mmCIF file of C-alpha atoms in Angstrom:
data_model
loop_
_atom_site.group_PDB
_atom_site.id
_atom_site.type_symbol
_atom_site.label_atom_id
_atom_site.label_comp_id
_atom_site.label_asym_id
_atom_site.label_seq_id
_atom_site.Cartn_x
_atom_site.Cartn_y
_atom_site.Cartn_z
ATOM 1 C CA UNK A 169 10.466 -86.020 94.885
ATOM 2 C CA UNK A 170 8.767 -89.000 96.314
ATOM 3 C CA UNK A 171 10.315 -92.437 96.206
ATOM 4 C CA UNK A 172 8.960 -94.293 93.190
ATOM 5 C CA UNK A 173 8.752 -98.071 93.630
ATOM 6 C CA UNK A 174 10.400 -100.255 91.048
ATOM 7 C CA UNK A 175 8.071 -103.134 90.178
ATOM 8 C CA UNK A 176 6.321 -103.343 93.510
ATOM 9 C CA UNK A 177 2.761 -104.550 94.182
ATOM 10 C CA UNK A 178 -0.201 -102.156 94.325
ATOM 11 C CA UNK A 179 -0.214 -102.271 98.148
ATOM 12 C CA UNK A 180 3.248 -100.664 98.141
ATOM 13 C CA UNK A 181 1.913 -97.837 95.993
ATOM 14 C CA UNK A 182 -0.878 -97.120 98.474
ATOM 15 C CA UNK A 183 1.600 -97.100 101.359
ATOM 16 C CA UNK A 184 3.895 -94.703 99.516
ATOM 17 C CA UNK A 185 1.021 -92.431 98.451
ATOM 18 C CA UNK A 186 -0.109 -92.161 102.076
ATOM 19 C CA UNK A 187 3.441 -91.505 103.279
ATOM 20 C CA UNK A 188 3.827 -88.623 100.826
ATOM 21 C CA UNK A 189 5.268 -85.490 102.427
ATOM 22 C CA UNK A 190 2.372 -83.124 102.867
ATOM 23 C CA UNK A 191 4.101 -79.878 101.947
ATOM 24 C CA UNK A 192 2.499 -77.104 99.951
ATOM 25 C CA UNK A 193 5.107 -77.610 97.217
ATOM 26 C CA UNK A 194 4.284 -81.333 97.010
ATOM 27 C CA UNK A 195 0.636 -80.551 96.450
ATOM 28 C CA UNK A 196 1.558 -78.002 93.780
ATOM 29 C CA UNK A 197 3.726 -80.674 92.118
ATOM 30 C CA UNK A 198 0.831 -83.161 92.072
ATOM 31 C CA UNK A 199 -1.689 -80.550 90.910
ATOM 32 C CA UNK A 200 0.691 -79.418 88.157
ATOM 33 C CA UNK A 201 0.933 -82.980 86.841
ATOM 34 C CA UNK A 202 -2.813 -83.655 87.046
ATOM 35 C CA UNK A 203 -3.676 -80.356 85.337
ATOM 36 C CA UNK A 204 -0.965 -80.996 82.731
ATOM 37 C CA UNK A 205 -2.369 -84.425 81.842
ATOM 38 C CA UNK A 206 -5.862 -82.898 81.761
ATOM 39 C CA UNK A 207 -4.735 -80.167 79.389
ATOM 40 C CA UNK A 208 -3.031 -82.668 77.078
ATOM 41 C CA UNK A 209 -6.225 -84.723 76.934
ATOM 42 C CA UNK A 210 -8.133 -81.504 76.208
ATOM 43 C CA UNK A 211 -5.681 -80.675 73.393
ATOM 44 C CA UNK A 212 -6.586 -83.963 71.668
ATOM 45 C CA UNK A 213 -10.334 -83.256 72.045
ATOM 46 C CA UNK A 214 -9.821 -79.670 70.842
ATOM 47 C CA UNK A 215 -8.069 -80.858 67.677
ATOM 48 C CA UNK A 216 -10.787 -83.414 66.976
ATOM 49 C CA UNK A 217 -13.602 -80.878 67.551
ATOM 50 C CA UNK A 218 -12.060 -78.202 65.332
ATOM 51 C CA UNK A 219 -11.425 -80.640 62.484
ATOM 52 C CA UNK A 220 -15.066 -79.873 61.553
ATOM 53 C CA UNK A 221 -13.721 -76.644 59.983
ATOM 54 C CA UNK A 222 -13.051 -78.704 56.852
ATOM 55 C CA UNK A 223 -16.664 -79.949 56.731
ATOM 56 C CA UNK A 224 -18.134 -76.554 55.831
ATOM 57 C CA UNK A 225 -19.877 -73.640 57.516
ATOM 58 C CA UNK A 226 -23.193 -75.322 58.419
ATOM 59 C CA UNK A 227 -21.619 -78.198 60.318
ATOM 60 C CA UNK A 228 -19.042 -75.993 62.061
ATOM 61 C CA UNK A 229 -21.571 -73.403 63.241
ATOM 62 C CA UNK A 230 -23.933 -76.132 64.500
ATOM 63 C CA UNK A 231 -21.056 -77.534 66.531
ATOM 64 C CA UNK A 232 -20.161 -74.096 67.914
ATOM 65 C CA UNK A 233 -23.803 -73.665 68.977
ATOM 66 C CA UNK A 234 -23.600 -76.912 70.943
ATOM 67 C CA UNK A 235 -20.539 -75.558 72.735
ATOM 68 C CA UNK A 236 -22.538 -72.605 74.099
ATOM 69 C CA UNK A 237 -24.951 -74.884 76.015
ATOM 70 C CA UNK A 238 -24.719 -75.079 79.806
ATOM 71 C CA UNK A 239 -22.844 -78.415 80.189
ATOM 72 C CA UNK A 240 -20.126 -77.176 77.833
ATOM 73 C CA UNK A 241 -19.942 -73.843 79.667
ATOM 74 C CA UNK A 242 -19.332 -75.705 82.925
ATOM 75 C CA UNK A 243 -16.602 -77.751 81.231
ATOM 76 C CA UNK A 244 -15.122 -74.562 79.765
ATOM 77 C CA UNK A 245 -14.886 -73.103 83.238
ATOM 78 C CA UNK A 246 -13.206 -76.298 84.439
ATOM 79 C CA UNK A 247 -10.764 -75.987 81.563
ATOM 80 C CA UNK A 248 -10.057 -72.392 82.618
ATOM 81 C CA UNK A 249 -9.293 -73.676 86.124
ATOM 82 C CA UNK A 250 -6.717 -76.147 84.761
ATOM 83 C CA UNK A 251 -5.194 -73.562 82.409
ATOM 84 C CA UNK A 252 -4.873 -70.886 85.085
ATOM 85 C CA UNK A 253 -3.311 -73.179 87.693
ATOM 86 C CA UNK A 254 -0.917 -74.760 85.191
ATOM 87 C CA UNK A 255 0.077 -71.387 83.696
ATOM 88 C CA UNK A 256 0.628 -69.549 86.994
ATOM 89 C CA UNK A 257 2.384 -72.488 88.645
ATOM 90 C CA UNK A 258 4.393 -72.964 85.439
ATOM 91 C CA UNK A 259 5.635 -69.383 85.724
ATOM 92 C CA UNK A 260 6.541 -70.150 89.351
ATOM 93 C CA UNK A 261 8.503 -73.229 88.269
ATOM 94 C CA UNK A 262 10.375 -71.208 85.648
ATOM 95 C CA UNK A 263 11.203 -68.519 88.207
ATOM 96 C CA UNK A 264 12.423 -71.144 90.702
ATOM 97 C CA UNK A 265 14.460 -73.052 88.097
ATOM 98 C CA UNK A 266 15.866 -70.270 85.945
ATOM 99 C CA UNK A 267 15.883 -67.359 88.341
ATOM 100 C CA UNK A 268 16.429 -67.196 92.064
ATOM 101 C CA UNK A 269 12.895 -68.206 92.961
ATOM 102 C CA UNK A 270 13.872 -71.055 95.330
ATOM 103 C CA UNK A 271 14.251 -68.412 98.041
ATOM 104 C CA UNK A 272 10.653 -67.304 97.848
ATOM 105 C CA UNK A 273 8.874 -70.274 96.225
ATOM 106 C CA UNK A 274 6.250 -70.426 98.994
ATOM 107 C CA UNK A 275 5.375 -66.756 98.548
ATOM 108 C CA UNK A 276 5.158 -67.407 94.817
ATOM 109 C CA UNK A 277 2.838 -70.327 95.491
ATOM 110 C CA UNK A 278 0.557 -68.137 97.608
ATOM 111 C CA UNK A 279 0.572 -65.671 94.714
ATOM 112 C CA UNK A 280 -0.349 -68.505 92.306
ATOM 113 C CA UNK A 281 -3.359 -69.488 94.420
ATOM 114 C CA UNK A 282 -4.581 -65.950 95.124
ATOM 115 C CA UNK A 283 -4.283 -64.657 91.560
ATOM 116 C CA UNK A 284 -5.477 -68.001 90.173
ATOM 117 C CA UNK A 285 -8.638 -67.993 92.291
ATOM 118 C CA UNK A 286 -9.319 -64.332 91.379
ATOM 119 C CA UNK A 287 -8.948 -65.038 87.649
ATOM 120 C CA UNK A 288 -11.032 -68.225 87.785
ATOM 121 C CA UNK A 289 -13.813 -66.384 89.665
ATOM 122 C CA UNK A 290 -13.631 -63.625 87.036
ATOM 123 C CA UNK A 291 -13.968 -66.293 84.349
ATOM 124 C CA UNK A 292 -17.039 -67.654 86.132
ATOM 125 C CA UNK A 293 -18.746 -64.251 85.847
ATOM 126 C CA UNK A 294 -17.735 -63.914 82.176
ATOM 127 C CA UNK A 295 -18.808 -67.433 81.151
ATOM 128 C CA UNK A 296 -22.089 -67.508 83.080
ATOM 129 C CA UNK A 297 -22.895 -63.870 82.354
ATOM 130 C CA UNK A 298 -26.239 -64.755 80.722
ATOM 131 C CA UNK A 299 -27.286 -67.142 83.502
ATOM 132 C CA UNK A 300 -26.234 -64.800 86.333
ATOM 133 C CA UNK A 301 -27.736 -61.568 85.052
ATOM 134 C CA UNK A 302 -31.150 -62.207 83.509
ATOM 135 C CA UNK A 303 -32.283 -59.420 81.219
ATOM 136 C CA UNK B 68 18.938 -74.368 104.378
ATOM 137 C CA UNK B 69 21.865 -73.649 102.119
ATOM 138 C CA UNK B 70 21.965 -70.204 100.617
ATOM 139 C CA UNK B 71 20.978 -70.167 96.950
ATOM 140 C CA UNK B 72 23.380 -67.941 95.096
ATOM 141 C CA UNK B 73 23.326 -69.321 91.564
ATOM 142 C CA UNK B 74 22.541 -66.725 88.930
ATOM 143 C CA UNK B 75 20.390 -67.371 85.861
ATOM 144 C CA UNK B 76 23.410 -67.219 83.571
ATOM 145 C CA UNK B 77 25.068 -70.090 85.464
ATOM 146 C CA UNK B 78 22.047 -72.293 84.875
ATOM 147 C CA UNK B 79 22.086 -71.486 81.176
ATOM 148 C CA UNK B 80 25.802 -72.288 80.952
ATOM 149 C CA UNK B 81 25.395 -75.567 82.850
ATOM 150 C CA UNK B 82 22.431 -76.829 80.870
ATOM 151 C CA UNK B 83 23.835 -75.830 77.491
ATOM 152 C CA UNK B 84 26.569 -78.443 78.081
ATOM 153 C CA UNK B 85 24.419 -81.369 79.195
ATOM 154 C CA UNK B 86 22.539 -82.457 76.119
ATOM 155 C CA UNK B 87 22.822 -86.186 76.765
ATOM 156 C CA UNK B 88 21.459 -86.060 80.308
ATOM 157 C CA UNK B 89 17.981 -84.983 79.202
ATOM 158 C CA UNK B 90 18.553 -81.535 80.657
ATOM 159 C CA UNK B 91 17.983 -79.979 77.245
ATOM 160 C CA UNK B 92 14.446 -81.415 77.318
ATOM 161 C CA UNK B 93 14.116 -79.924 80.780
ATOM 162 C CA UNK B 94 15.213 -76.535 79.446
ATOM 163 C CA UNK B 95 12.927 -76.770 76.398
ATOM 164 C CA UNK B 96 10.007 -77.578 78.681
ATOM 165 C CA UNK B 97 10.589 -74.226 80.420
ATOM 166 C CA UNK B 98 11.079 -72.308 77.167
ATOM 167 C CA UNK B 99 7.993 -73.778 75.450
ATOM 168 C CA UNK B 100 6.010 -73.365 78.672
ATOM 169 C CA UNK B 101 6.725 -69.647 78.845
ATOM 170 C CA UNK B 102 5.990 -69.286 75.104
ATOM 171 C CA UNK B 103 2.662 -71.080 75.655
ATOM 172 C CA UNK B 104 1.731 -68.686 78.484
ATOM 173 C CA UNK B 105 2.157 -65.723 76.120
ATOM 174 C CA UNK B 106 0.369 -67.453 73.225
ATOM 175 C CA UNK B 107 -2.469 -68.573 75.527
ATOM 176 C CA UNK B 108 -3.082 -65.005 76.697
ATOM 177 C CA UNK B 109 -3.364 -63.956 73.035
ATOM 178 C CA UNK B 110 -5.609 -66.939 72.281
ATOM 179 C CA UNK B 111 -7.948 -66.134 75.190
ATOM 180 C CA UNK B 112 -8.222 -62.459 74.179
ATOM 181 C CA UNK B 113 -8.864 -63.398 70.556
ATOM 182 C CA UNK B 114 -11.476 -66.065 71.268
ATOM 183 C CA UNK B 115 -13.310 -64.426 74.147
ATOM 184 C CA UNK B 116 -12.969 -60.625 73.880
ATOM 185 C CA UNK B 117 -15.669 -60.960 71.264
ATOM 186 C CA UNK B 118 -16.938 -64.547 71.682
ATOM 187 C CA UNK B 119 -19.175 -64.333 68.591
ATOM 188 C CA UNK B 120 -16.468 -63.387 66.072
ATOM 189 C CA UNK B 121 -13.982 -65.564 67.928
ATOM 190 C CA UNK B 122 -16.005 -68.676 67.155
ATOM 191 C CA UNK B 123 -17.403 -67.621 63.770
ATOM 192 C CA UNK B 124 -16.674 -69.632 60.619
ATOM 193 C CA UNK B 125 -16.170 -66.618 58.322
ATOM 194 C CA UNK B 126 -14.098 -64.694 60.875
ATOM 195 C CA UNK B 127 -11.911 -67.782 61.328
ATOM 196 C CA UNK B 128 -11.521 -67.932 57.544
ATOM 197 C CA UNK B 129 -10.455 -64.283 57.406
ATOM 198 C CA UNK B 130 -7.932 -64.785 60.197
ATOM 199 C CA UNK B 131 -6.432 -67.928 58.693
ATOM 200 C CA UNK B 132 -6.090 -66.158 55.323
ATOM 201 C CA UNK B 133 -3.324 -64.085 56.963
ATOM 202 C CA UNK B 134 -0.004 -65.993 56.747
ATOM 203 C CA UNK B 135 1.262 -64.556 60.052
ATOM 204 C CA UNK B 136 -1.855 -65.787 61.800
ATOM 205 C CA UNK B 137 -1.720 -69.201 60.230
ATOM 206 C CA UNK B 138 1.986 -69.460 61.110
ATOM 207 C CA UNK B 139 1.393 -68.397 64.719
ATOM 208 C CA UNK B 140 -1.397 -70.903 65.182
ATOM 209 C CA UNK B 141 0.536 -73.758 63.588
ATOM 210 C CA UNK B 142 3.392 -72.883 65.950
ATOM 211 C CA UNK B 143 0.974 -72.662 68.906
ATOM 212 C CA UNK B 144 -0.510 -76.131 68.356
ATOM 213 C CA UNK B 145 2.895 -77.677 67.616
ATOM 214 C CA UNK B 146 4.560 -76.155 70.683
ATOM 215 C CA UNK B 147 1.524 -77.112 72.779
ATOM 216 C CA UNK B 148 1.634 -80.722 71.591
ATOM 217 C CA UNK B 149 5.403 -80.932 72.176
ATOM 218 C CA UNK B 150 5.026 -79.529 75.697
ATOM 219 C CA UNK B 151 2.103 -81.854 76.452
ATOM 220 C CA UNK B 152 3.812 -85.001 75.161
ATOM 221 C CA UNK B 153 7.086 -84.178 76.917
ATOM 222 C CA UNK B 154 5.134 -83.581 80.132
ATOM 223 C CA UNK B 155 3.253 -86.875 79.860
ATOM 224 C CA UNK B 156 6.567 -88.644 79.147
ATOM 225 C CA UNK B 157 8.017 -87.176 82.354
ATOM 226 C CA UNK B 158 5.057 -88.503 84.338
ATOM 227 C CA UNK B 159 5.201 -91.987 82.765
ATOM 228 C CA UNK B 160 8.977 -92.220 83.237
ATOM 229 C CA UNK B 161 8.648 -91.501 86.960
ATOM 230 C CA UNK B 162 6.555 -94.655 87.433
ATOM 231 C CA UNK B 163 9.455 -96.885 86.346
ATOM 232 C CA UNK B 164 7.187 -99.344 84.569
ATOM 233 C CA UNK B 165 8.339 -102.634 83.085
ATOM 234 C CA UNK B 166 10.035 -101.892 79.746
ATOM 235 C CA UNK B 167 7.320 -103.480 77.584
ATOM 236 C CA UNK B 168 4.578 -101.608 79.459
ATOM 237 C CA UNK B 169 6.485 -98.323 79.317
ATOM 238 C CA UNK B 170 7.065 -98.757 75.594
ATOM 239 C CA UNK B 171 3.418 -99.674 74.930
ATOM 240 C CA UNK B 172 1.909 -96.770 76.901
ATOM 241 C CA UNK B 173 4.390 -94.146 75.788
ATOM 242 C CA UNK B 174 4.429 -95.414 72.193
ATOM 243 C CA UNK B 175 0.642 -95.236 71.962
ATOM 244 C CA UNK B 176 0.522 -91.702 73.374
ATOM 245 C CA UNK B 177 3.419 -90.493 71.201
ATOM 246 C CA UNK B 178 1.953 -91.909 67.973
ATOM 247 C CA UNK B 179 -1.522 -90.575 68.845
ATOM 248 C CA UNK B 180 -0.018 -87.147 69.540
ATOM 249 C CA UNK B 181 1.818 -87.057 66.223
ATOM 250 C CA UNK B 182 -1.313 -88.240 64.363
ATOM 251 C CA UNK B 183 -3.472 -85.588 66.051
ATOM 252 C CA UNK B 184 -0.912 -82.902 65.295
ATOM 253 C CA UNK B 185 -1.096 -84.055 61.671
ATOM 254 C CA UNK B 186 -4.917 -83.802 61.776
ATOM 255 C CA UNK B 187 -4.627 -80.207 63.050
ATOM 256 C CA UNK B 188 -2.092 -79.199 60.395
ATOM 257 C CA UNK B 189 -4.320 -80.818 57.764
ATOM 258 C CA UNK B 190 -7.390 -78.929 59.069
ATOM 259 C CA UNK B 191 -5.619 -75.586 58.987
ATOM 260 C CA UNK B 192 -3.904 -76.045 55.645
ATOM 261 C CA UNK B 193 -6.901 -77.482 53.754
ATOM 262 C CA UNK B 194 -9.551 -75.223 55.373
ATOM 263 C CA UNK B 195 -11.609 -73.559 52.632
ATOM 264 C CA UNK B 196 -13.722 -70.644 53.960
ATOM 265 C CA UNK B 197 -15.799 -70.626 50.755
ATOM 266 C CA UNK B 198 -17.270 -74.055 51.503
ATOM 267 C CA UNK B 199 -20.961 -73.604 52.486
#
């Protein structure tokens, strides 16, 4: 865990950020937090978007049609990236904390990245199926 | 490096006794996290195995007519919101902000989270599939 300054100027933050220990676990820690905040923001948007269920079929289906356009597909893939990293790394954290995973946390991290990349690439093919394979 | 010999049961025993230290929140973050992994797999299969029925108004109505489904999804969104808010709280707390700033930021996020959870519960409980 990095040292967190108590009421220090912005310049101190920059210095501390640059002095951060560049270990694979530190990066996983940062990525887990960024993806977690991203997913929480998405949860709010998701709730707001689906509240159209109460406005009737026409409005809901029109909204769902919008979500199948290319920009939304790209965002959906990005969401999948966040979900997969956060889920796989979350399992790693649980194994390290609750099991005996501290012994092999780096191997677990390699597993997180390899499986994560494979799944996210698989998602790319599934999401952009229509664009990739023209019929 | 020191040899790690602690067994899972020891952790459970330790953290079951430390409610006031915030360790119970730590434990719940693991429990809800693992529950969310399982629920998310189910959610992905349901929504994307057949993307058309997954995102269809009538199909959604049929699914939500089943109490078990409605219950699972209310649990899913509630657990997800709890996990998300607890996670954001952990991040904010680490920055050791001035008390008024901490209270303002965290208070806003917490109230927004509870309001949005209310919106979701309202959507699911008042959803009428017969509405054109």
